[in-house]
mmCIF file of N, CA and C in Angstrom:
data_model
loop_
_atom_site.group_PDB
_atom_site.id
_atom_site.type_symbol
_atom_site.label_atom_id
_atom_site.label_comp_id
_atom_site.label_asym_id
_atom_site.label_seq_id
_atom_site.Cartn_x
_atom_site.Cartn_y
_atom_site.Cartn_z
ATOM 1 N N MET D 1 -9.718 70.149 -126.225
ATOM 2 C CA MET D 1 -10.025 70.702 -124.599
ATOM 3 C C MET D 1 -10.831 69.842 -123.771
ATOM 4 N N SER D 2 -11.902 69.808 -124.143
ATOM 5 C CA SER D 2 -13.154 68.865 -123.678
ATOM 6 C C SER D 2 -13.095 67.176 -124.233
ATOM 7 N N GLU D 3 -12.960 66.261 -123.528
ATOM 8 C CA GLU D 3 -13.283 64.836 -124.155
ATOM 9 C C GLU D 3 -15.144 64.707 -124.032
ATOM 10 N N ASN D 4 -15.206 64.190 -125.080
ATOM 11 C CA ASN D 4 -16.622 63.700 -125.193
ATOM 12 C C ASN D 4 -17.141 62.213 -124.651
ATOM 13 N N ARG D 5 -16.517 61.909 -123.694
ATOM 14 C CA ARG D 5 -16.958 60.707 -123.148
ATOM 15 C C ARG D 5 -17.806 60.301 -122.445
ATOM 16 N N THR D 6 -18.558 59.121 -122.623
ATOM 17 C CA THR D 6 -19.739 58.875 -121.979
ATOM 18 C C THR D 6 -19.693 58.576 -120.399
ATOM 19 N N PRO D 7 -20.082 59.018 -119.474
ATOM 20 C CA PRO D 7 -19.995 58.838 -118.242
ATOM 21 C C PRO D 7 -19.991 57.900 -117.614
ATOM 22 N N THR D 8 -19.374 56.953 -116.776
ATOM 23 C CA THR D 8 -19.619 55.914 -116.129
ATOM 24 C C THR D 8 -20.794 55.870 -115.199
ATOM 25 N N VAL D 9 -22.388 54.934 -115.522
ATOM 26 C CA VAL D 9 -22.874 54.991 -114.650
ATOM 27 C C VAL D 9 -22.897 53.900 -113.163
ATOM 28 N N HIS D 10 -22.860 54.487 -112.108
ATOM 29 C CA HIS D 10 -22.865 53.455 -111.093
ATOM 30 C C HIS D 10 -24.121 53.126 -110.852
ATOM 31 N N THR D 11 -24.050 51.522 -110.494
ATOM 32 C CA THR D 11 -25.342 50.650 -110.273
ATOM 33 C C THR D 11 -24.807 50.320 -109.066
ATOM 34 N N LEU D 12 -26.047 49.548 -108.291
ATOM 35 C CA LEU D 12 -25.958 48.714 -107.220
ATOM 36 C C LEU D 12 -25.536 46.999 -107.739
ATOM 37 N N MET D 13 -25.697 46.816 -108.946
ATOM 38 C CA MET D 13 -25.252 45.621 -109.610
ATOM 39 C C MET D 13 -23.797 45.462 -109.661
ATOM 40 N N SER D 14 -22.771 46.253 -109.711
ATOM 41 C CA SER D 14 -21.858 46.450 -110.263
ATOM 42 C C SER D 14 -20.831 45.264 -109.271
ATOM 43 N N ASN D 15 -19.829 44.732 -110.234
ATOM 44 C CA ASN D 15 -18.826 43.710 -109.338
ATOM 45 C C ASN D 15 -17.710 44.278 -108.730
ATOM 46 N N ALA D 16 -17.885 45.560 -108.479
ATOM 47 C CA ALA D 16 -16.876 46.748 -107.976
ATOM 48 C C ALA D 16 -17.117 46.506 -106.383
ATOM 49 N N GLU D 17 -16.192 47.000 -105.511
ATOM 50 C CA GLU D 17 -16.505 47.023 -104.172
ATOM 51 C C GLU D 17 -17.218 48.490 -104.080
ATOM 52 N N SER D 18 -18.424 48.459 -103.470
ATOM 53 C CA SER D 18 -18.975 49.886 -103.022
ATOM 54 C C SER D 18 -18.887 50.417 -101.965
ATOM 55 N N LYS D 19 -19.117 51.952 -101.716
ATOM 56 C CA LYS D 19 -19.077 52.909 -100.804
ATOM 57 C C LYS D 19 -20.120 53.603 -100.585
ATOM 58 N N LYS D 20 -20.364 53.697 -99.787
ATOM 59 C CA LYS D 20 -21.707 54.524 -99.264
ATOM 60 C C LYS D 20 -21.042 55.795 -98.965
ATOM 61 N N TYR D 21 -22.161 56.791 -99.025
ATOM 62 C CA TYR D 21 -21.443 58.262 -98.781
ATOM 63 C C TYR D 21 -22.722 59.086 -98.772
ATOM 64 N N GLN D 22 -22.439 59.839 -97.278
ATOM 65 C CA GLN D 22 -23.463 60.455 -97.119
ATOM 66 C C GLN D 22 -23.595 62.264 -97.688
ATOM 67 N N ALA D 23 -24.428 62.775 -97.957
ATOM 68 C CA ALA D 23 -24.839 64.016 -98.712
ATOM 69 C C ALA D 23 -25.571 64.698 -98.582
ATOM 70 N N SER D 24 -25.700 66.344 -98.565
ATOM 71 C CA SER D 24 -26.519 67.100 -98.016
ATOM 72 C C SER D 24 -26.305 68.770 -98.853
ATOM 73 N N CYS D 25 -27.652 69.178 -98.936
ATOM 74 C CA CYS D 25 -27.416 70.697 -99.067
ATOM 75 C C CYS D 25 -26.614 71.306 -98.162
ATOM 76 N N HIS D 26 -26.236 72.513 -98.201
ATOM 77 C CA HIS D 26 -25.482 73.181 -97.250
ATOM 78 C C HIS D 26 -26.386 73.380 -96.030
ATOM 79 N N CYS D 27 -27.666 73.651 -95.759
ATOM 80 C CA CYS D 27 -28.328 73.844 -94.662
ATOM 81 C C CYS D 27 -28.999 72.674 -94.107
ATOM 82 N N GLN D 28 -28.589 71.361 -94.959
ATOM 83 C CA GLN D 28 -28.862 70.002 -94.133
ATOM 84 C C GLN D 28 -30.757 69.550 -94.611
ATOM 85 N N LEU D 29 -31.133 70.577 -94.968
ATOM 86 C CA LEU D 29 -32.755 70.307 -95.366
ATOM 87 C C LEU D 29 -32.687 69.038 -96.099
ATOM 88 N N ILE D 30 -32.126 68.988 -97.084
ATOM 89 C CA ILE D 30 -32.183 67.617 -97.932
ATOM 90 C C ILE D 30 -30.856 66.823 -97.747
ATOM 91 N N ARG D 31 -31.049 65.365 -97.173
ATOM 92 C CA ARG D 31 -29.995 64.689 -96.867
ATOM 93 C C ARG D 31 -30.511 63.611 -97.290
ATOM 94 N N TYR D 32 -29.307 62.803 -98.177
ATOM 95 C CA TYR D 32 -29.298 61.441 -98.822
ATOM 96 C C TYR D 32 -28.137 60.984 -98.517
ATOM 97 N N ASN D 33 -28.431 59.756 -98.719
ATOM 98 C CA ASN D 33 -27.135 58.462 -98.886
ATOM 99 C C ASN D 33 -26.863 58.201 -100.466
ATOM 100 N N VAL D 34 -25.710 57.844 -100.793
ATOM 101 C CA VAL D 34 -25.618 57.327 -102.401
ATOM 102 C C VAL D 34 -24.497 56.406 -102.200
ATOM 103 N N THR D 35 -24.790 55.315 -102.477
ATOM 104 C CA THR D 35 -23.874 54.095 -102.704
ATOM 105 C C THR D 35 -23.416 53.919 -104.352
ATOM 106 N N LEU D 36 -21.875 54.273 -104.442
ATOM 107 C CA LEU D 36 -21.287 54.297 -105.498
ATOM 108 C C LEU D 36 -20.553 52.808 -105.795
ATOM 109 N N SER D 37 -20.459 52.060 -106.757
ATOM 110 C CA SER D 37 -19.855 51.111 -106.987
ATOM 111 C C SER D 37 -19.244 51.208 -108.539
ATOM 112 N N PRO D 38 -17.720 51.679 -108.447
ATOM 113 C CA PRO D 38 -16.658 51.473 -107.377
ATOM 114 C C PRO D 38 -16.956 53.053 -106.811
ATOM 115 N N GLY D 39 -16.198 52.883 -105.468
ATOM 116 C CA GLY D 39 -16.406 54.057 -104.682
ATOM 117 C C GLY D 39 -15.366 55.160 -105.413
ATOM 118 N N LEU D 40 -15.191 56.642 -105.029
ATOM 119 C CA LEU D 40 -14.636 57.602 -105.745
ATOM 120 C C LEU D 40 -13.262 57.295 -105.381
ATOM 121 N N ASP D 41 -12.758 56.635 -104.509
ATOM 122 C CA ASP D 41 -11.348 56.388 -104.126
ATOM 123 C C ASP D 41 -10.690 55.474 -105.095
ATOM 124 N N ASP D 42 -11.451 54.708 -106.234
ATOM 125 C CA ASP D 42 -11.075 53.640 -106.690
ATOM 126 C C ASP D 42 -10.535 54.330 -108.134
ATOM 127 N N PRO D 43 -9.015 53.550 -108.224
ATOM 128 C CA PRO D 43 -8.565 54.105 -109.872
ATOM 129 C C PRO D 43 -9.478 54.225 -110.621
ATOM 130 N N ASP D 44 -10.273 53.689 -111.035
ATOM 131 C CA ASP D 44 -11.423 53.158 -112.356
ATOM 132 C C ASP D 44 -12.451 54.309 -112.329
ATOM 133 N N SER D 45 -12.466 54.991 -110.842
ATOM 134 C CA SER D 45 -13.198 55.973 -110.833
ATOM 135 C C SER D 45 -13.129 57.240 -111.073
ATOM 136 N N TRP D 46 -14.135 58.256 -111.634
ATOM 137 C CA TRP D 46 -13.778 59.870 -112.049
ATOM 138 C C TRP D 46 -15.003 60.552 -111.774
ATOM 139 N N VAL D 47 -15.087 61.672 -111.730
ATOM 140 C CA VAL D 47 -16.141 62.656 -111.820
ATOM 141 C C VAL D 47 -15.961 63.377 -112.990
ATOM 142 N N VAL D 48 -17.191 63.870 -113.366
ATOM 143 C CA VAL D 48 -17.548 64.670 -114.781
ATOM 144 C C VAL D 48 -17.259 66.210 -114.499
ATOM 145 N N GLU D 49 -16.717 67.262 -115.148
ATOM 146 C CA GLU D 49 -16.682 68.527 -115.490
ATOM 147 C C GLU D 49 -17.210 68.948 -116.702
ATOM 148 N N CYS D 50 -18.591 69.162 -116.667
ATOM 149 C CA CYS D 50 -18.855 69.538 -117.864
ATOM 150 C C CYS D 50 -18.898 70.766 -118.164
ATOM 151 N N ASN D 51 -18.994 71.481 -119.182
ATOM 152 C CA ASN D 51 -18.762 73.045 -119.871
ATOM 153 C C ASN D 51 -19.743 73.235 -120.387
ATOM 154 N N CYS D 52 -21.000 72.684 -119.997
ATOM 155 C CA CYS D 52 -22.376 73.550 -120.467
ATOM 156 C C CYS D 52 -22.440 74.757 -119.569
ATOM 157 N N SER D 53 -23.427 75.501 -119.697
ATOM 158 C CA SER D 53 -23.455 77.228 -118.701
ATOM 159 C C SER D 53 -23.916 76.904 -117.457
ATOM 160 N N ILE D 54 -24.740 75.827 -116.921
ATOM 161 C CA ILE D 54 -25.220 75.514 -115.744
ATOM 162 C C ILE D 54 -24.146 74.820 -114.770
ATOM 163 N N CYS D 55 -23.608 73.952 -115.525
ATOM 164 C CA CYS D 55 -22.458 73.407 -114.988
ATOM 165 C C CYS D 55 -21.032 73.957 -114.522
ATOM 166 N N SER D 56 -20.660 74.872 -115.274
ATOM 167 C CA SER D 56 -19.659 75.680 -115.375
ATOM 168 C C SER D 56 -20.142 76.595 -114.142
ATOM 169 N N ARG D 57 -21.186 77.329 -114.151
ATOM 170 C CA ARG D 57 -21.581 78.232 -113.281
ATOM 171 C C ARG D 57 -21.776 77.991 -111.787
ATOM 172 N N ASN D 58 -22.361 76.674 -111.792
ATOM 173 C CA ASN D 58 -22.369 76.221 -110.272
ATOM 174 C C ASN D 58 -21.256 75.209 -110.078
ATOM 175 N N GLY D 59 -20.115 75.307 -110.665
ATOM 176 C CA GLY D 59 -19.150 74.386 -110.193
ATOM 177 C C GLY D 59 -19.253 72.957 -109.879
ATOM 178 N N TYR D 60 -20.252 72.263 -110.856
ATOM 179 C CA TYR D 60 -20.687 70.706 -110.387
ATOM 180 C C TYR D 60 -19.183 70.030 -110.797
ATOM 181 N N LEU D 61 -19.222 69.019 -110.139
ATOM 182 C CA LEU D 61 -18.637 67.907 -110.111
ATOM 183 C C LEU D 61 -19.543 66.648 -110.153
ATOM 184 N N ASN D 62 -19.620 66.027 -111.086
ATOM 185 C CA ASN D 62 -20.689 64.941 -111.021
ATOM 186 C C ASN D 62 -20.203 63.525 -111.626
ATOM 187 N N VAL D 63 -21.297 62.783 -110.691
ATOM 188 C CA VAL D 63 -21.168 61.182 -110.891
ATOM 189 C C VAL D 63 -22.583 60.986 -111.140
ATOM 190 N N TYR D 64 -22.364 59.744 -112.164
ATOM 191 C CA TYR D 64 -23.916 59.389 -112.820
ATOM 192 C C TYR D 64 -24.113 57.914 -111.900
ATOM 193 N N VAL D 65 -25.474 58.058 -111.375
ATOM 194 C CA VAL D 65 -26.064 56.805 -110.577
ATOM 195 C C VAL D 65 -27.388 56.664 -111.125
ATOM 196 N N GLN D 66 -27.545 55.130 -111.241
ATOM 197 C CA GLN D 66 -29.099 54.680 -111.333
ATOM 198 C C GLN D 66 -29.788 55.248 -110.227
ATOM 199 N N THR D 67 -31.104 55.520 -110.150
ATOM 200 C CA THR D 67 -31.859 56.310 -109.079
ATOM 201 C C THR D 67 -32.017 55.270 -107.955
ATOM 202 N N GLU D 68 -31.709 54.180 -108.014
ATOM 203 C CA GLU D 68 -31.758 53.181 -106.970
ATOM 204 C C GLU D 68 -30.958 53.636 -105.871
ATOM 205 N N CYS D 69 -29.541 54.090 -106.407
ATOM 206 C CA CYS D 69 -28.495 53.947 -105.255
ATOM 207 C C CYS D 69 -28.446 55.479 -104.661
ATOM 208 N N ILE D 70 -29.809 56.139 -104.485
ATOM 209 C CA ILE D 70 -29.753 57.294 -103.725
ATOM 210 C C ILE D 70 -30.873 57.003 -102.710
ATOM 211 N N GLU D 71 -30.662 57.255 -101.498
ATOM 212 C CA GLU D 71 -31.916 56.952 -100.492
ATOM 213 C C GLU D 71 -31.987 58.469 -99.655
ATOM 214 N N PHE D 72 -33.094 58.837 -99.631
ATOM 215 C CA PHE D 72 -33.325 60.039 -99.253
ATOM 216 C C PHE D 72 -33.570 60.120 -97.712
ATOM 217 N N GLU D 73 -32.622 60.618 -96.771
ATOM 218 C CA GLU D 73 -33.250 60.742 -95.410
ATOM 219 C C GLU D 73 -34.226 61.746 -95.012
ATOM 220 N N THR D 74 -34.290 62.975 -95.775
ATOM 221 C CA THR D 74 -35.453 63.579 -95.434
ATOM 222 C C THR D 74 -36.531 64.115 -96.149
ATOM 223 N N ILE D 75 -36.463 65.039 -97.192
ATOM 224 C CA ILE D 75 -37.427 65.254 -98.357
ATOM 225 C C ILE D 75 -36.811 64.933 -99.345
ATOM 226 N N GLY D 76 -37.776 64.403 -100.194
ATOM 227 C CA GLY D 76 -37.103 63.896 -101.702
ATOM 228 C C GLY D 76 -37.501 64.974 -102.716
ATOM 229 N N LEU D 77 -37.397 64.911 -103.698
ATOM 230 C CA LEU D 77 -37.232 65.427 -104.888
ATOM 231 C C LEU D 77 -38.590 65.972 -105.185
ATOM 232 N N GLU D 78 -39.805 65.304 -105.016
ATOM 233 C CA GLU D 78 -41.153 65.664 -105.060
ATOM 234 C C GLU D 78 -41.090 66.740 -104.473
ATOM 235 N N SER D 79 -40.796 67.220 -103.180
ATOM 236 C CA SER D 79 -41.127 68.012 -102.113
ATOM 237 C C SER D 79 -41.049 69.516 -102.711
ATOM 238 N N GLU D 80 -42.237 70.356 -102.293
ATOM 239 C CA GLU D 80 -41.948 72.003 -102.668
ATOM 240 C C GLU D 80 -41.125 72.539 -102.045
ATOM 241 N N LEU D 81 -39.927 72.068 -101.303
ATOM 242 C CA LEU D 81 -39.106 72.664 -100.756
ATOM 243 C C LEU D 81 -37.528 72.425 -101.254
ATOM 244 N N VAL D 82 -38.186 71.678 -102.813
ATOM 245 C CA VAL D 82 -36.950 71.270 -103.324
ATOM 246 C C VAL D 82 -37.119 71.940 -104.736
ATOM 247 N N GLU D 83 -36.551 73.085 -105.260
ATOM 248 C CA GLU D 83 -36.746 74.038 -106.631
ATOM 249 C C GLU D 83 -36.066 72.899 -107.661
ATOM 250 N N LYS D 84 -36.882 73.302 -108.957
ATOM 251 C CA LYS D 84 -36.786 72.972 -110.463
ATOM 252 C C LYS D 84 -36.285 73.630 -111.177
ATOM 253 N N TYR D 85 -35.605 73.451 -112.136
ATOM 254 C CA TYR D 85 -34.997 74.367 -113.217
ATOM 255 C C TYR D 85 -34.606 73.769 -114.489
ATOM 256 N N ARG D 86 -35.241 73.896 -115.591
ATOM 257 C CA ARG D 86 -34.905 73.678 -116.866
ATOM 258 C C ARG D 86 -34.560 74.769 -117.672
ATOM 259 N N PHE D 87 -33.806 74.543 -118.554
ATOM 260 C CA PHE D 87 -33.250 75.555 -119.711
ATOM 261 C C PHE D 87 -32.849 75.126 -120.979
ATOM 262 N N GLY D 88 -32.660 75.750 -121.863
ATOM 263 C CA GLY D 88 -32.237 75.340 -123.509
ATOM 264 C C GLY D 88 -33.638 74.395 -123.989
ATOM 265 N N LYS D 89 -32.798 73.201 -124.346
ATOM 266 C CA LYS D 89 -33.637 72.297 -124.939
ATOM 267 C C LYS D 89 -34.326 71.510 -123.982
ATOM 268 N N GLN D 90 -34.577 71.945 -122.642
ATOM 269 C CA GLN D 90 -35.415 71.275 -121.739
ATOM 270 C C GLN D 90 -35.241 70.056 -121.638
ATOM 271 N N ARG D 91 -33.933 69.320 -121.654
ATOM 272 C CA ARG D 91 -33.818 67.955 -121.215
ATOM 273 C C ARG D 91 -33.553 67.578 -120.290
ATOM 274 N N VAL D 92 -33.134 68.401 -119.642
ATOM 275 C CA VAL D 92 -32.734 67.992 -118.049
ATOM 276 C C VAL D 92 -33.112 69.078 -117.259
ATOM 277 N N GLN D 93 -33.387 68.463 -116.004
ATOM 278 C CA GLN D 93 -33.801 69.004 -114.709
ATOM 279 C C GLN D 93 -33.039 69.103 -113.632
ATOM 280 N N HIS D 94 -32.456 70.132 -113.520
ATOM 281 C CA HIS D 94 -31.684 70.604 -112.376
ATOM 282 C C HIS D 94 -32.491 70.506 -110.743
ATOM 283 N N TYR D 95 -32.204 70.147 -109.957
ATOM 284 C CA TYR D 95 -32.664 70.455 -108.307
ATOM 285 C C TYR D 95 -31.801 71.018 -107.495
ATOM 286 N N PHE D 96 -32.260 72.062 -106.790
ATOM 287 C CA PHE D 96 -31.421 72.802 -105.823
ATOM 288 C C PHE D 96 -32.180 72.905 -104.740
ATOM 289 N N CYS D 97 -32.009 73.182 -103.436
ATOM 290 C CA CYS D 97 -32.441 73.614 -102.022
ATOM 291 C C CYS D 97 -33.129 74.912 -102.217
ATOM 292 N N SER D 98 -34.592 74.755 -101.779
ATOM 293 C CA SER D 98 -35.071 76.369 -101.734
ATOM 294 C C SER D 98 -34.724 77.369 -100.767
ATOM 295 N N ARG D 99 -34.176 76.549 -99.759
ATOM 296 C CA ARG D 99 -33.617 77.615 -98.626
ATOM 297 C C ARG D 99 -32.248 78.061 -98.793
ATOM 298 N N CYS D 100 -31.203 77.230 -99.041
ATOM 299 C CA CYS D 100 -29.900 77.541 -99.237
ATOM 300 C C CYS D 100 -29.237 77.849 -100.461
ATOM 301 N N GLY D 101 -29.967 77.528 -101.456
ATOM 302 C CA GLY D 101 -29.535 77.161 -102.809
ATOM 303 C C GLY D 101 -28.628 76.542 -103.629
ATOM 304 N N SER D 102 -28.234 75.425 -102.621
ATOM 305 C CA SER D 102 -27.095 74.166 -102.964
ATOM 306 C C SER D 102 -27.813 73.754 -104.239
ATOM 307 N N SER D 103 -26.714 73.427 -105.237
ATOM 308 C CA SER D 103 -27.272 72.543 -106.460
ATOM 309 C C SER D 103 -27.020 71.150 -106.135
ATOM 310 N N ILE D 104 -27.923 70.434 -106.041
ATOM 311 C CA ILE D 104 -27.491 68.823 -105.456
ATOM 312 C C ILE D 104 -27.652 67.916 -106.683
ATOM 313 N N MET D 105 -28.497 67.924 -107.716
ATOM 314 C CA MET D 105 -28.459 66.868 -108.774
ATOM 315 C C MET D 105 -29.120 67.511 -109.895
ATOM 316 N N ALA D 106 -29.237 66.634 -110.623
ATOM 317 C CA ALA D 106 -30.117 66.980 -112.190
ATOM 318 C C ALA D 106 -30.439 65.388 -112.594
ATOM 319 N N GLU D 107 -31.234 65.706 -113.522
ATOM 320 C CA GLU D 107 -31.917 64.296 -114.166
ATOM 321 C C GLU D 107 -32.140 64.628 -115.478
ATOM 322 N N SER D 108 -32.045 63.572 -116.649
ATOM 323 C CA SER D 108 -32.702 63.702 -117.668
ATOM 324 C C SER D 108 -34.122 63.516 -117.941
ATOM 325 N N ILE D 109 -35.276 64.528 -118.492
ATOM 326 C CA ILE D 109 -36.564 64.175 -118.630
ATOM 327 C C ILE D 109 -36.851 63.849 -119.801
ATOM 328 N N GLU D 110 -36.090 63.652 -120.965
ATOM 329 C CA GLU D 110 -36.162 63.360 -122.041
ATOM 330 C C GLU D 110 -36.021 61.507 -122.168
ATOM 331 N N PRO D 111 -37.287 61.137 -122.723
ATOM 332 C CA PRO D 111 -37.151 59.684 -122.942
ATOM 333 C C PRO D 111 -35.811 59.358 -123.700
ATOM 334 N N GLY D 112 -35.229 58.160 -123.086
ATOM 335 C CA GLY D 112 -34.144 57.687 -124.076
ATOM 336 C C GLY D 112 -32.793 58.309 -124.074
ATOM 337 N N PHE D 113 -33.149 59.469 -123.066
ATOM 338 C CA PHE D 113 -31.523 60.452 -122.669
ATOM 339 C C PHE D 113 -31.387 60.234 -121.400
ATOM 340 N N TYR D 114 -30.656 59.383 -121.116
ATOM 341 C CA TYR D 114 -30.015 58.785 -119.577
ATOM 342 C C TYR D 114 -31.029 58.798 -118.848
ATOM 343 N N GLU D 115 -32.366 57.650 -119.444
ATOM 344 C CA GLU D 115 -33.334 57.128 -118.466
ATOM 345 C C GLU D 115 -32.921 56.775 -117.086
ATOM 346 N N GLY D 116 -33.547 56.909 -116.115
ATOM 347 C CA GLY D 116 -33.336 56.362 -114.617
ATOM 348 C C GLY D 116 -31.882 56.604 -114.066
ATOM 349 N N VAL D 117 -31.277 57.728 -114.724
ATOM 350 C CA VAL D 117 -30.150 58.162 -114.145
ATOM 351 C C VAL D 117 -29.919 59.577 -113.813
ATOM 352 N N LYS D 118 -29.372 59.707 -112.556
ATOM 353 C CA LYS D 118 -29.250 60.917 -112.118
ATOM 354 C C LYS D 118 -27.851 61.580 -111.929
ATOM 355 N N ALA D 119 -27.613 62.580 -112.138
ATOM 356 C CA ALA D 119 -26.244 63.605 -111.857
ATOM 357 C C ALA D 119 -25.848 64.030 -110.752
ATOM 358 N N LEU D 120 -25.195 63.520 -109.831
ATOM 359 C CA LEU D 120 -25.154 64.075 -108.412
ATOM 360 C C LEU D 120 -23.697 64.846 -108.220
ATOM 361 N N ASN D 121 -23.909 65.819 -107.642
ATOM 362 C CA ASN D 121 -22.872 66.729 -107.417
ATOM 363 C C ASN D 121 -21.877 66.439 -106.120
ATOM 364 N N VAL D 122 -20.628 65.746 -106.408
ATOM 365 C CA VAL D 122 -19.913 65.405 -105.726
ATOM 366 C C VAL D 122 -19.799 66.480 -104.491
ATOM 367 N N ARG D 123 -19.759 67.723 -104.595
ATOM 368 C CA ARG D 123 -19.465 68.755 -103.670
ATOM 369 C C ARG D 123 -20.489 68.843 -102.798
ATOM 370 N N MET D 124 -21.558 67.974 -102.697
ATOM 371 C CA MET D 124 -22.664 67.817 -101.617
ATOM 372 C C MET D 124 -22.056 66.220 -101.118
ATOM 373 N N PHE D 125 -21.054 65.857 -101.136
ATOM 374 C CA PHE D 125 -20.902 64.457 -100.290
ATOM 375 C C PHE D 125 -20.214 65.007 -99.392
ATOM 376 N N LYS D 126 -20.127 64.473 -98.408
ATOM 377 C CA LYS D 126 -19.513 64.488 -96.834
ATOM 378 C C LYS D 126 -17.823 63.778 -97.036
ATOM 379 N N ASP D 127 -17.118 64.533 -96.429
ATOM 380 C CA ASP D 127 -15.762 63.710 -96.197
ATOM 381 C C ASP D 127 -14.946 63.239 -97.347
ATOM 382 N N VAL D 128 -15.525 64.027 -98.571
ATOM 383 C CA VAL D 128 -14.429 63.583 -99.798
ATOM 384 C C VAL D 128 -13.858 64.820 -100.239
ATOM 385 N N ASP D 129 -12.365 64.361 -100.274
ATOM 386 C CA ASP D 129 -11.441 65.325 -100.664
ATOM 387 C C ASP D 129 -11.379 65.810 -102.050
ATOM 388 N N LEU D 130 -11.991 66.538 -102.628
ATOM 389 C CA LEU D 130 -12.423 67.040 -103.984
ATOM 390 C C LEU D 130 -10.746 66.815 -104.885
ATOM 391 N N LYS D 131 -9.370 67.557 -103.896
ATOM 392 C CA LYS D 131 -8.488 67.303 -104.811
ATOM 393 C C LYS D 131 -7.992 66.221 -105.191
ATOM 394 N N THR D 132 -8.484 65.051 -104.594
ATOM 395 C CA THR D 132 -8.071 63.673 -104.737
ATOM 396 C C THR D 132 -8.709 62.868 -106.267
ATOM 397 N N LEU D 133 -9.781 63.454 -106.508
ATOM 398 C CA LEU D 133 -10.393 62.937 -107.463
ATOM 399 C C LEU D 133 -10.083 62.853 -108.706
ATOM 400 N N GLN D 134 -10.132 61.923 -109.584
ATOM 401 C CA GLN D 134 -9.918 61.968 -110.858
ATOM 402 C C GLN D 134 -11.072 62.682 -111.886
ATOM 403 N N ARG D 135 -10.469 63.760 -112.721
ATOM 404 C CA ARG D 135 -11.494 64.397 -113.428
ATOM 405 C C ARG D 135 -11.747 64.038 -114.915
ATOM 406 N N ARG D 136 -12.566 64.243 -115.468
ATOM 407 C CA ARG D 136 -12.652 63.988 -117.178
ATOM 408 C C ARG D 136 -13.857 65.005 -117.357
ATOM 409 N N GLU D 137 -13.196 65.896 -118.430
ATOM 410 C CA GLU D 137 -14.153 67.022 -119.039
ATOM 411 C C GLU D 137 -15.078 66.355 -119.928
ATOM 412 N N VAL D 138 -16.425 66.845 -120.000
ATOM 413 C CA VAL D 138 -17.123 66.276 -120.973
ATOM 414 C C VAL D 138 -17.702 67.657 -121.757
ATOM 415 N N ASP D 139 -17.974 67.484 -122.995
ATOM 416 C CA ASP D 139 -18.660 68.746 -123.890
ATOM 417 C C ASP D 139 -19.962 68.612 -123.648
ATOM 418 N N GLY D 140 -20.484 68.989 -122.448
ATOM 419 C CA GLY D 140 -22.140 69.037 -122.618
ATOM 420 C C GLY D 140 -22.444 70.216 -123.149
ATOM 421 N N ARG D 141 -21.974 71.077 -123.577
ATOM 422 C CA ARG D 141 -22.337 72.403 -124.224
ATOM 423 C C ARG D 141 -22.973 71.865 -125.711
ATOM 424 N N SER D 142 -22.392 70.877 -126.003
ATOM 425 C CA SER D 142 -22.921 70.379 -127.400
ATOM 426 C C SER D 142 -24.129 69.580 -127.524
ATOM 427 N N LEU D 143 -24.579 69.031 -126.346
ATOM 428 C CA LEU D 143 -25.642 67.959 -126.009
ATOM 429 C C LEU D 143 -26.926 68.955 -126.365
#
């Protein structure tokens, strides 16, 4: 049922054509721009549907990017207005808006486990038709 593929990590150094996306939580308190290379409309690009409990419950559709691919327009992740949540093995920290509750992204806090990479919830991206995205299931429940 679930594929256990390592997700593609988008970088600014990729040879593929890049595309910039605007993203935000529902109330616009947290606004940011994301540069993906390749863009989500590229045939080689896909989003991850993870089967772990938090991704399933929050409906995450993730892309994985190096931290430098994200530019915050308003508050950053260090702000007190951004809530942080960890569970289970405490390997991943999830970030969500304290005002509207939107789940915006997650990152590993365990050295050597996806260091310098953030999992961005594509549902926060503006003007992206989610029905057109290629999806891959990942067995995050086993991690």
